[in-house]
Coordinates of C-alpha atoms and ligand atoms in Angstrom, one line a residue:
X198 CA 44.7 7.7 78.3
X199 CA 42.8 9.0 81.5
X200 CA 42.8 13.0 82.0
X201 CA 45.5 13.8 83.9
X202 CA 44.7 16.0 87.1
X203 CA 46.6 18.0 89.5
X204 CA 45.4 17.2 93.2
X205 CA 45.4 20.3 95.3
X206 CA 43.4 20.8 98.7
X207 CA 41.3 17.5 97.7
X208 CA 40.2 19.1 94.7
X209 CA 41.3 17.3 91.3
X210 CA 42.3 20.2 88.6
X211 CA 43.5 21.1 85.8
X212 CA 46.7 22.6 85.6
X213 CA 47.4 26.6 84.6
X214 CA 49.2 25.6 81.6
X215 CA 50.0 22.1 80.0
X216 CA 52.6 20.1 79.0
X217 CA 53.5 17.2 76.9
X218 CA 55.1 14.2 77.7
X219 CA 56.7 11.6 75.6
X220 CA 56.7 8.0 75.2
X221 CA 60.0 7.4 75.2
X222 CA 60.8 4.2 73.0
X223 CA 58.9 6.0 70.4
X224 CA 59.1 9.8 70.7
X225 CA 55.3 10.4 70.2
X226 CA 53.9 12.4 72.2
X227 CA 51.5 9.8 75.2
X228 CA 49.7 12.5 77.0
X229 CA 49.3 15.9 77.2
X230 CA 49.9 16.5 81.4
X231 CA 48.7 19.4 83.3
X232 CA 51.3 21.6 84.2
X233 CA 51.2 23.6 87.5
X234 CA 51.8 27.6 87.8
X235 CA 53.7 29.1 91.0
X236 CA 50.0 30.3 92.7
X237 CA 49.3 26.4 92.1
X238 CA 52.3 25.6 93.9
X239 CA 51.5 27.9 96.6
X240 CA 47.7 26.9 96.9
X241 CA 49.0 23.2 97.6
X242 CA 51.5 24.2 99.8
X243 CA 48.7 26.4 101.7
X244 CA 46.5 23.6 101.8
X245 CA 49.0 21.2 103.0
X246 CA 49.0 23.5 106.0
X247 CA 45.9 24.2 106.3
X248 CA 45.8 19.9 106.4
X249 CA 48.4 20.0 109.0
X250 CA 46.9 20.5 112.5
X251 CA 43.7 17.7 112.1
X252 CA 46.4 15.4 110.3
X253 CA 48.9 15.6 113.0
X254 CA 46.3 14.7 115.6
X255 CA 44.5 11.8 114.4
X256 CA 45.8 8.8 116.3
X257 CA 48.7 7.2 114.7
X258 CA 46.5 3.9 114.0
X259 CA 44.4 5.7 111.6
X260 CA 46.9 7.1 109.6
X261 CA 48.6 3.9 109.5
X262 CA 45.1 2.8 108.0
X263 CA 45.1 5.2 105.6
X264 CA 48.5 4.9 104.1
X265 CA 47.7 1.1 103.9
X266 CA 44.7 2.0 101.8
X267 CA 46.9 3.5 99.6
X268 CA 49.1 0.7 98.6
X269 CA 45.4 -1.1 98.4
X270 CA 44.5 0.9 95.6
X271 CA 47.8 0.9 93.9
X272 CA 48.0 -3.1 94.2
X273 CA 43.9 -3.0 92.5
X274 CA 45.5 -0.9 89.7
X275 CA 48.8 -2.7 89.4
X276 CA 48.4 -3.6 85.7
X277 CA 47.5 -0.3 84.5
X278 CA 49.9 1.3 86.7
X279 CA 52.4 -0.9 85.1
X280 CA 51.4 -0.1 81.6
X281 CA 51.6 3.2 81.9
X282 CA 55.0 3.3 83.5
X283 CA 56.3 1.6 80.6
X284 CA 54.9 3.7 78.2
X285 CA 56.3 7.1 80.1
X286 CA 59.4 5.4 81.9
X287 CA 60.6 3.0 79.1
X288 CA 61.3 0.5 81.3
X289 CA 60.4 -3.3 80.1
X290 CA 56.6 -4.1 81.3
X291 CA 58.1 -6.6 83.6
X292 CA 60.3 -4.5 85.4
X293 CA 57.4 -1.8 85.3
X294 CA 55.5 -4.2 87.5
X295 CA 58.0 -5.1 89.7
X296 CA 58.2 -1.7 90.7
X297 CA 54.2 -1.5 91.5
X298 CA 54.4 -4.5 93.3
X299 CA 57.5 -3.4 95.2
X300 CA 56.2 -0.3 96.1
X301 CA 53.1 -1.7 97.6
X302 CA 55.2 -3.6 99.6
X303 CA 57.3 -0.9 100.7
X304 CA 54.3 1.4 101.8
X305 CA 52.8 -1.7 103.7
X306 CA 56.3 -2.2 105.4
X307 CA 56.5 1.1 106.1
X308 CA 53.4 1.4 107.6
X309 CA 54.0 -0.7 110.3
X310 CA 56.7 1.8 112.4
X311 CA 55.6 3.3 115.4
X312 CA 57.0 6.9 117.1
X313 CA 56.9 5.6 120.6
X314 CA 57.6 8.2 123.8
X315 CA 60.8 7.5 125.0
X316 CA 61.8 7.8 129.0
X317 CA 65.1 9.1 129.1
X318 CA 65.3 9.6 133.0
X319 CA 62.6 8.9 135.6
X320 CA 64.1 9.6 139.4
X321 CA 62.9 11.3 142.6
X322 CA 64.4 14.6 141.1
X323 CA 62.8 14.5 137.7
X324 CA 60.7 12.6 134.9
X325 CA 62.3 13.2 131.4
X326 CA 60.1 12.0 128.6
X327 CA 61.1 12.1 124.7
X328 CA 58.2 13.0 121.8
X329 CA 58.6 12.6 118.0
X330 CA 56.3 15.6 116.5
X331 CA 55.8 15.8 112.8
X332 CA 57.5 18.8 110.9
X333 CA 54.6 20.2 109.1
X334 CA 54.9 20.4 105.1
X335 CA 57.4 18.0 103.8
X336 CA 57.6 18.5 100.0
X337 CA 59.2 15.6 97.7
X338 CA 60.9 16.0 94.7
X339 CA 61.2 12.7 92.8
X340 CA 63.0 12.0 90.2
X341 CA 62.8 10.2 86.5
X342 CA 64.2 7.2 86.9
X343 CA 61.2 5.1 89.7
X344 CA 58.8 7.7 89.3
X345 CA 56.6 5.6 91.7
X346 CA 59.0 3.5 94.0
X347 CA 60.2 6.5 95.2
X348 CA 57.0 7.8 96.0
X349 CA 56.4 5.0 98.4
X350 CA 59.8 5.4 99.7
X351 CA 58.9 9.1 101.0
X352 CA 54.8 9.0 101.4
X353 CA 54.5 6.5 104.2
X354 CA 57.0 8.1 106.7
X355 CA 56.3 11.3 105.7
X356 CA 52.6 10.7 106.5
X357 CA 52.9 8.4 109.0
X358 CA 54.7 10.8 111.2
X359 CA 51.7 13.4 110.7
X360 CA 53.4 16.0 107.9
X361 CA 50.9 16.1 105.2
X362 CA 53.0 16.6 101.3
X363 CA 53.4 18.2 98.6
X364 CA 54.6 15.6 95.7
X365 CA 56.3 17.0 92.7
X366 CA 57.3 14.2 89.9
X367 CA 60.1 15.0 87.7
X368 CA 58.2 16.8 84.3
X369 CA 59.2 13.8 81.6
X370 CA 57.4 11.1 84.1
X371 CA 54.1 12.8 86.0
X372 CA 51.7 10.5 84.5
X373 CA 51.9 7.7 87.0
X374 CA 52.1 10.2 89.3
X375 CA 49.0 12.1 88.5
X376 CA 47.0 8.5 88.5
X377 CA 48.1 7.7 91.5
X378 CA 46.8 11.6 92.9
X379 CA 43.5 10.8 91.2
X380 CA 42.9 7.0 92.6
X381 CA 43.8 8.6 96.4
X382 CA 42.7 11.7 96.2
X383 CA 39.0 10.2 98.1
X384 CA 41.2 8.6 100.7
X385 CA 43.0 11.7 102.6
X386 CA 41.1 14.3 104.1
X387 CA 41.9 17.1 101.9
X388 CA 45.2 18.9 101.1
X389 CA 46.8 16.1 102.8
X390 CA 48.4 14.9 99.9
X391 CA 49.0 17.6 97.4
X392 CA 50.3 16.8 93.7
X393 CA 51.7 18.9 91.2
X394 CA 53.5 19.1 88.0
X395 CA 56.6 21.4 86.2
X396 CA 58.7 22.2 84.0
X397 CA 61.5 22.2 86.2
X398 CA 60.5 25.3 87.1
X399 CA 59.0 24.5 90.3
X400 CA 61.9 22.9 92.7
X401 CA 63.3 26.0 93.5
X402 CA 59.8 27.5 94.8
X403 CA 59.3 24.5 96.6
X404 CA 62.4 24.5 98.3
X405 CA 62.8 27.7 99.3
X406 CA 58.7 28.4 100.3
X407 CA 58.5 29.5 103.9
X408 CA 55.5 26.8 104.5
X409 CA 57.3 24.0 103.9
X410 CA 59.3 22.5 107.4
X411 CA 61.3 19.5 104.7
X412 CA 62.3 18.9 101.6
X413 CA 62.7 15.0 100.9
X414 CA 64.3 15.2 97.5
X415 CA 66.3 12.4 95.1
X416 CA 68.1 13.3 92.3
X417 CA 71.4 14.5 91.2
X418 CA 74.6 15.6 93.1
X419 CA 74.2 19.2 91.4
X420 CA 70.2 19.7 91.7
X421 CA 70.9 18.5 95.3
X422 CA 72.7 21.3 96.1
X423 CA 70.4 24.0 94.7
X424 CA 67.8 22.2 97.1
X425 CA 69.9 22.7 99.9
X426 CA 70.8 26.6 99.4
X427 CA 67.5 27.1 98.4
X428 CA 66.4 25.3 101.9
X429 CA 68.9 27.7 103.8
X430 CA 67.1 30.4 104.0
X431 CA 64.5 28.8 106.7
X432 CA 66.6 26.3 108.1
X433 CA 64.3 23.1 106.2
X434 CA 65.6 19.9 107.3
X435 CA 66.3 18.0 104.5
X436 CA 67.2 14.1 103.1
X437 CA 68.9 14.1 99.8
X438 CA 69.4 11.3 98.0
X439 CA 71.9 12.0 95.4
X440 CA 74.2 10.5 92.8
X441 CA 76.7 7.6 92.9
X442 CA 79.2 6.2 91.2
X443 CA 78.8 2.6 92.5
X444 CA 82.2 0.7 92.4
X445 CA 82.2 -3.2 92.0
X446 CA 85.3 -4.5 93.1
X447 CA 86.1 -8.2 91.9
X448 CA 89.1 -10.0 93.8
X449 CA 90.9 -12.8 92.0
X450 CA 89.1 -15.9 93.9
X451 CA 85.8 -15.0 92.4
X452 CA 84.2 -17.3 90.2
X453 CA 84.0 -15.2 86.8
X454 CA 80.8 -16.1 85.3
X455 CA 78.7 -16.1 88.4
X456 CA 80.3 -12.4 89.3
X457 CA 79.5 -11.5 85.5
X458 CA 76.1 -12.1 85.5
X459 CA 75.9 -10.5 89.2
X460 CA 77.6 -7.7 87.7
X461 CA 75.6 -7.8 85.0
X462 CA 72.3 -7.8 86.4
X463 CA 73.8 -5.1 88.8
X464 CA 74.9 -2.6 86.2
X465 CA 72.2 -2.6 83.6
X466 CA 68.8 -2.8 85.5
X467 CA 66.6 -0.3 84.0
X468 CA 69.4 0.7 81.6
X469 CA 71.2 1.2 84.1
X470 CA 69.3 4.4 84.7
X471 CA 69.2 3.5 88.8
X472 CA 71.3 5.7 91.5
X473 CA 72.4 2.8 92.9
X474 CA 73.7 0.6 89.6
X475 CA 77.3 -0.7 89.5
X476 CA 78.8 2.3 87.4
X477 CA 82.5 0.9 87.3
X478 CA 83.8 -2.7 87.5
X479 CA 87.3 -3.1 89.0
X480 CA 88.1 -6.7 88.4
X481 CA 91.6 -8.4 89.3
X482 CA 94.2 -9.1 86.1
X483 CA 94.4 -12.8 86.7
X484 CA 90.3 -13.0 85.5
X485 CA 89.6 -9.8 83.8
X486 CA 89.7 -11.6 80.4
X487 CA 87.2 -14.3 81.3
X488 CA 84.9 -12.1 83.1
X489 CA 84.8 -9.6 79.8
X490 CA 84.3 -12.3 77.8
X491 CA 81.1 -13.7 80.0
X492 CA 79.8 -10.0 80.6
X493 CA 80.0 -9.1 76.7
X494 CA 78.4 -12.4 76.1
X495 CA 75.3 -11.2 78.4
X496 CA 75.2 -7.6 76.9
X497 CA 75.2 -9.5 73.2
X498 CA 71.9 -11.7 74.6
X499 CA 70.0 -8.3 75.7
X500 CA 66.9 -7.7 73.8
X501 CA 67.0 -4.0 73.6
X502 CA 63.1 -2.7 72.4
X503 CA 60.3 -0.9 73.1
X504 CA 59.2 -2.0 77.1
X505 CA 55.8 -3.2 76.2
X506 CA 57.2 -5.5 73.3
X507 CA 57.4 -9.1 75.2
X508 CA 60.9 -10.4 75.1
X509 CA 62.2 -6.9 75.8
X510 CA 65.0 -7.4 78.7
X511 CA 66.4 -3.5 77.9
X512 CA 64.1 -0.1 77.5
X513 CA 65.1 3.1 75.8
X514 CA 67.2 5.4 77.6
X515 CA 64.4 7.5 79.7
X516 CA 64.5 11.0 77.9
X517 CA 66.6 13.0 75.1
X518 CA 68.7 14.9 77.8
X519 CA 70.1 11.5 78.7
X520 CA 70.3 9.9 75.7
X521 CA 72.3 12.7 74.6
X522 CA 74.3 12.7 77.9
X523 CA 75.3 8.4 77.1
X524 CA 76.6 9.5 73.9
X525 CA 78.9 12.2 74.3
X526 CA 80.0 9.4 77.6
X527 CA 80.3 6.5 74.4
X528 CA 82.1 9.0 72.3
X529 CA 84.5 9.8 75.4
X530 CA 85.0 6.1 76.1
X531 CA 85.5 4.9 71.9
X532 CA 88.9 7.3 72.9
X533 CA 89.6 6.7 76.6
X534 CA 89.0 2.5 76.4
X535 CA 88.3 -0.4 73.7
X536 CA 84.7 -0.9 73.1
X537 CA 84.0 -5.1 73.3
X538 CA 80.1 -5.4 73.7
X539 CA 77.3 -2.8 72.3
X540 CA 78.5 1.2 71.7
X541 CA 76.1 1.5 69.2
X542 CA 73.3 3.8 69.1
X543 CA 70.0 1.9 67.2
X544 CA 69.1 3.9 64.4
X545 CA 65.9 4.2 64.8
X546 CA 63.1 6.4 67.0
X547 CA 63.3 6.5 70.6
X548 CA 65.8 6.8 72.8
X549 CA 67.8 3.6 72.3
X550 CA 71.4 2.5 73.0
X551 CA 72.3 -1.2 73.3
X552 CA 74.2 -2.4 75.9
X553 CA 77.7 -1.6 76.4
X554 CA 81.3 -3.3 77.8
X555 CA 84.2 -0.7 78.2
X556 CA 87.6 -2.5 78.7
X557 CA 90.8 -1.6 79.0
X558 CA 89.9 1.8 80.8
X559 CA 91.5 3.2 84.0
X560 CA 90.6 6.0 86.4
X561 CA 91.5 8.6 84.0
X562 CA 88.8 7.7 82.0
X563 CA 85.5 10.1 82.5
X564 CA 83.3 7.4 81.7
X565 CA 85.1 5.9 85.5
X566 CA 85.0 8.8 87.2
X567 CA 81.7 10.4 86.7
X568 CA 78.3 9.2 87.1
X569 CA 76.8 8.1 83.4
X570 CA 73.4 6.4 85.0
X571 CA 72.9 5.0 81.5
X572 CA 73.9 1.2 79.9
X573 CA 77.7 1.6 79.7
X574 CA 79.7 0.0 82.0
X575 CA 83.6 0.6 82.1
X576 CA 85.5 -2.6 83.2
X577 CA 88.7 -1.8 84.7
X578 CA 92.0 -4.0 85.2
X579 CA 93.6 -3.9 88.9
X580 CA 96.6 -6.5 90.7
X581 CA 96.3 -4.4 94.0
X582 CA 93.4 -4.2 96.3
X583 CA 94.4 -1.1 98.4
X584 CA 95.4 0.9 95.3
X585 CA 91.9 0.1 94.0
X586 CA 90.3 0.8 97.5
X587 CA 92.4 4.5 97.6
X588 CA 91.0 5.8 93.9
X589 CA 87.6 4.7 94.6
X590 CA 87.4 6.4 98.1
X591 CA 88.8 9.5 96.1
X592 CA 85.9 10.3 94.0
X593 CA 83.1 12.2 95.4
X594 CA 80.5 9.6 96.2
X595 CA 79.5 7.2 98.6
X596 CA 76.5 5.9 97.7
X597 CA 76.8 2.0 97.5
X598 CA 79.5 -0.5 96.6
X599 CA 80.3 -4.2 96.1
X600 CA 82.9 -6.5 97.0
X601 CA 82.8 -9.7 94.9
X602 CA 84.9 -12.9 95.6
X603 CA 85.3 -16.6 97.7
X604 CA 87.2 -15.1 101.2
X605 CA 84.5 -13.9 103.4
X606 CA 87.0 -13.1 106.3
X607 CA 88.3 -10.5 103.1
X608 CA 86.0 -9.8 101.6
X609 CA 84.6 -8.4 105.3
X610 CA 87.6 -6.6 105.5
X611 CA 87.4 -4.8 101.4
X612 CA 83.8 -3.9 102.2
X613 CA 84.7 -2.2 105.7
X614 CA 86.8 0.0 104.0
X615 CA 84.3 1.3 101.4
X616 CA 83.5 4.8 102.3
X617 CA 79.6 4.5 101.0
X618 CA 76.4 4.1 103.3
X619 CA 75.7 0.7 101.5
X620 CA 78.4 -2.3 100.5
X621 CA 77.0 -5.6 99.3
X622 CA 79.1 -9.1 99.2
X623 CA 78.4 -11.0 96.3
X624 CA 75.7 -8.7 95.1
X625 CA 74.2 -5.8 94.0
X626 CA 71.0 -3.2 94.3
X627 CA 69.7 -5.1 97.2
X628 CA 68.1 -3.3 99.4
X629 CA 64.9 -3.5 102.1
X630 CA 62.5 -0.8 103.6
X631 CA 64.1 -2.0 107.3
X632 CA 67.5 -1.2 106.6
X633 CA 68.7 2.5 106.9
X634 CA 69.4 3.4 103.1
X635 CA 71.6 6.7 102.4
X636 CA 74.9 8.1 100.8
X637 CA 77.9 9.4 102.1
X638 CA 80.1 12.1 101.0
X639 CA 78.3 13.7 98.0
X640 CA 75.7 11.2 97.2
X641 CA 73.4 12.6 100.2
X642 CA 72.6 13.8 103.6
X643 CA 70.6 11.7 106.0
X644 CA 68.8 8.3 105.4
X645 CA 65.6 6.7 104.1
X646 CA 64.0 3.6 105.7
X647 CA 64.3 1.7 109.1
X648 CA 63.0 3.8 112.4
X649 CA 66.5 6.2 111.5
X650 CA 64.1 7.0 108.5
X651 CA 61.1 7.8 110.2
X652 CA 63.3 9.7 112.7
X653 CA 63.8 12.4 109.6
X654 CA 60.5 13.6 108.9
X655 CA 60.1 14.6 113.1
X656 CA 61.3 16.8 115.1
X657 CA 62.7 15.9 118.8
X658 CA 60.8 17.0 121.9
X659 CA 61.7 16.6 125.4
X660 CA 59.8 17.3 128.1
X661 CA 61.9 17.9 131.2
X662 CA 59.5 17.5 134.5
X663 CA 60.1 18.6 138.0
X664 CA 59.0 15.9 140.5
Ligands
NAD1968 P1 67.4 15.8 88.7 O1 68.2 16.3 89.8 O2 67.6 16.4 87.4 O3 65.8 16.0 89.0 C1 65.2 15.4 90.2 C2 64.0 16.3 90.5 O4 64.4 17.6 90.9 C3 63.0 16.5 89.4 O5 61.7 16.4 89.9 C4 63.3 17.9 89.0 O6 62.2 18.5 88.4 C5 63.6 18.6 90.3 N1 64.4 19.8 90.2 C6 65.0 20.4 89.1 N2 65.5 21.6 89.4 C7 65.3 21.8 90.7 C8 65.6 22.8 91.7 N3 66.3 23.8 91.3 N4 65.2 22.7 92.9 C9 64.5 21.6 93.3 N5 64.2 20.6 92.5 C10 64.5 20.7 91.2 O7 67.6 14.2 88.7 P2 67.1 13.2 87.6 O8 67.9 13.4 86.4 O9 65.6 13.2 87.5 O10 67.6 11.8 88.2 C11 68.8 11.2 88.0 C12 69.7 11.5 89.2 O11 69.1 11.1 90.4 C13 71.0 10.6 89.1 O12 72.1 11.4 89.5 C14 70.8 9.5 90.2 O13 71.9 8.9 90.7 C15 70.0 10.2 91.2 N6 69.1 9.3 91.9 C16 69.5 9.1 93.2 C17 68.8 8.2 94.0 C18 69.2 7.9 95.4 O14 68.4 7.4 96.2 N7 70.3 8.3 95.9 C19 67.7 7.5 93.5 C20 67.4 7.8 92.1 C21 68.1 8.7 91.4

């Protein structure tokens, strides 16, 4: 294992305590991480400040450069990126290294915007021109589920824009965060990227610090809204990407095994342990039988192991909070529905549970209405579109949604209605760095991606000229 660092003003230290992090499919202990005090926290923010000024005026070409360097160094340390995010996240080693490679492309896509001036009016009376400034200190708070794709979702526009950043991982996944600090620490000019660790303890000094101009945060609904009262009291703009409850809605023309394995693929990626995972499957009467019986075939066929055993399609669950969390949901749903695939927790160490198809449920059921972001997905029985369409507007989130079926003109028409900032056709969980990515209602405020993503780490000025 390397020795993990904190990165603060350039400088690679140790932290002012420590802390230990686990391997999930196993329980051992991986590393022992540095973990970072409050005056730590306030020496990065200080010298992402101090970074600010000479940051914000380099010309935006060679930042651009820069942030490209960095998804050069990630893409020459893919593998042992990839390792390691197994080993911390639990995820198999092949979806580990999807999510390398997918960052990389992400930060080189997001490299590529440009802030350009904008003329607004231009007459014998006046010249009005409109700037893009950076904010200053944008700190992001990343959670435990894509400890490094959501690093490259928030780094390249932050930076890009001329903030520099203070990068706080969530505390049971900092290692890949902590290599990546060390392998880019010699390409920033100092405090330009900060990184540092907690125990949780952290967030709300971060959020509520009087340096800090943003808080770019993802995580859940309730920590979302202790980042936005904490950033109150200096008026911090803010993006928060929050939970979902991702609805899958399946009308009766669909074909059922091609939406099963769609909705299996979309439901249990990561063990399901991904804010934008189908969460609840409404499927029409006239095929619900066949598509449980193809979706508990696919659950039956999942490998469910230790990530970095080959073979492995399903990781442990990412950490004991969770683990816990899926099975007071299974308990919940043994009463509320009829258990046809998995519900069994693997007796054994690490944080297992295979697998598991919930028919038979309806709204009621908690394990429908509330977010479980874990490998249980409810399968509910419906005969009427607009009732299905009223209950899942009802609930609190709006993240994303899918309409599944063989009538595009209504399928069009289902997805319109969808009260989330993203609604797929005949898929799930796909998703680009050029197309505007956020949630509605209580899954967020504000967008990531696309220019309207850039947009959120500045701050509009016009100048207003007399001719
Ligand atoms: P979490 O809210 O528990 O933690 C997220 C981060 O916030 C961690 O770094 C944590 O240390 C930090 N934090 C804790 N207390 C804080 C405080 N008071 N102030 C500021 N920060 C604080 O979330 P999690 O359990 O790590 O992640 C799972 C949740 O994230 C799920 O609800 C999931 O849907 C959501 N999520 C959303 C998206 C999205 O893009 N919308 C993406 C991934 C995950």
């Amino acid at each position: 294992m390397p020795d993990f660092k904190l990165l603060i003003g350039g400088q690679l230290c140790e932290g002012a305590g420590t802390m230990e992090v686990l391997n999930p499919a196993t329980e051992e202990v991986l590393a022992v991480a540095p973990r970072a005090s409050g005056e730590q926290l306030d020496a990065a923010v200080a010298a992402a400040k101090a970074a600010f000024p000479a940051w914000a005026a380099l010309p935006i070409e060679t930042r651009r450069e820069k942030i490209i360097a960095l998804a050069d160094r990630l893409e020459e340390r893919a593998d042992e990126f990839a390792r390691l995010l197994t080993q911390e996240q639990g995820k198999p080693l092949a979806e580990a290294a999807g999510e390398i490679a997918y960052s990389c492309a992400f930060i080189r896509h997001l490299a590529t915007y440009d802030l350009p001036e904008k003329i607004i009016e231009d007459n014998d009376k006046r010249i009005v021109r409109q700037f893009r400034r950076p904010l200053g200190v944008v700190g992001a708070i990343i959670p435990w589920n894509f400890p490094i794709l959501i690093i490259a979702f928030k780094a390249p526009f932050a930076l890009l824009a001329g903030n520099t950043l203070v990068i706080k991982p969530s505390p049971t996944t900092p290692l890949t965060t902590l290599l990546l600090g060390e392998i880019i620490a010699d390409i920033f000019p100092a405090g330009v990227v900060n990184i540092i660790t907690d125990l949780n303890d952290l967030g709300a000094r971060l959020t509520s610090h009087p340096d800090v101009a943003k808080i770019s945060f993802t995580g859940s609904t309730a920590t979302g809204q202790k980042v936005m009262a904490g950033a109150a009291g200096t008026i911090k703009r803010i993006t928060l990407e929050l939970g979902g409850n991702d609805a899958a809605i399946v009308l009766p023309d669909a074909n059922p095994e091609k939406v099963a394995s769609g909705l299996y693929s979309g439901a249990f990626l990561n063990a399901g342990q991904v804010c934008l995972a189908i969460k609840r499957a409404y499927v029409h009467d006239s095929i619900y039988e066949e598509v449980c019986a193809h979706l508990v075939r696919l659950a039956e066929d999942a490998v469910v192991d230790d990530g970095m055993k080959q073979g492995t399609t399903m990781g442990p669950l990412q950490n004991r909070m969770q683990y816990e969390k899926l099975q007071e949901f299974l308990a919940d749903a043994r009463k509320e529905g009829r258990i046809i695939a998995g519900g069994q927790v693997e007796d054994r160490p690490g944080y297992f549970i295979r697998p598991t198809i919930v028919a038979d449920v309806d709204d009621s059921a908690r394990i429908v209405s509330e977010e479980q972001f874990g490998p249980i997905l409810p399968v509910v029985r419906f005969d009427d579109v607009d009732e299905v369409l009223a209950n899942v507007n009802a609930g609190p989130y709006g993240l994303g949604g899918s309409v599944w079926g063989e009538d595009r003109e209504q399928l069009r028409h289902v997805a319109r209605r969808m009260e989330s900032g993203t609604v797929w056709i005949n898929k799930h969980l796909d998703f680009g760095p050029n197309m505007p990515f956020g949630g509605a209602k209580q899954s967020g405020i504000g967008v990531e991606f696309a220019e309207e993503g850039l947009a959120e780490f500045t701050q509009i000025q016009v100048i207003n000229e007399a001719r």
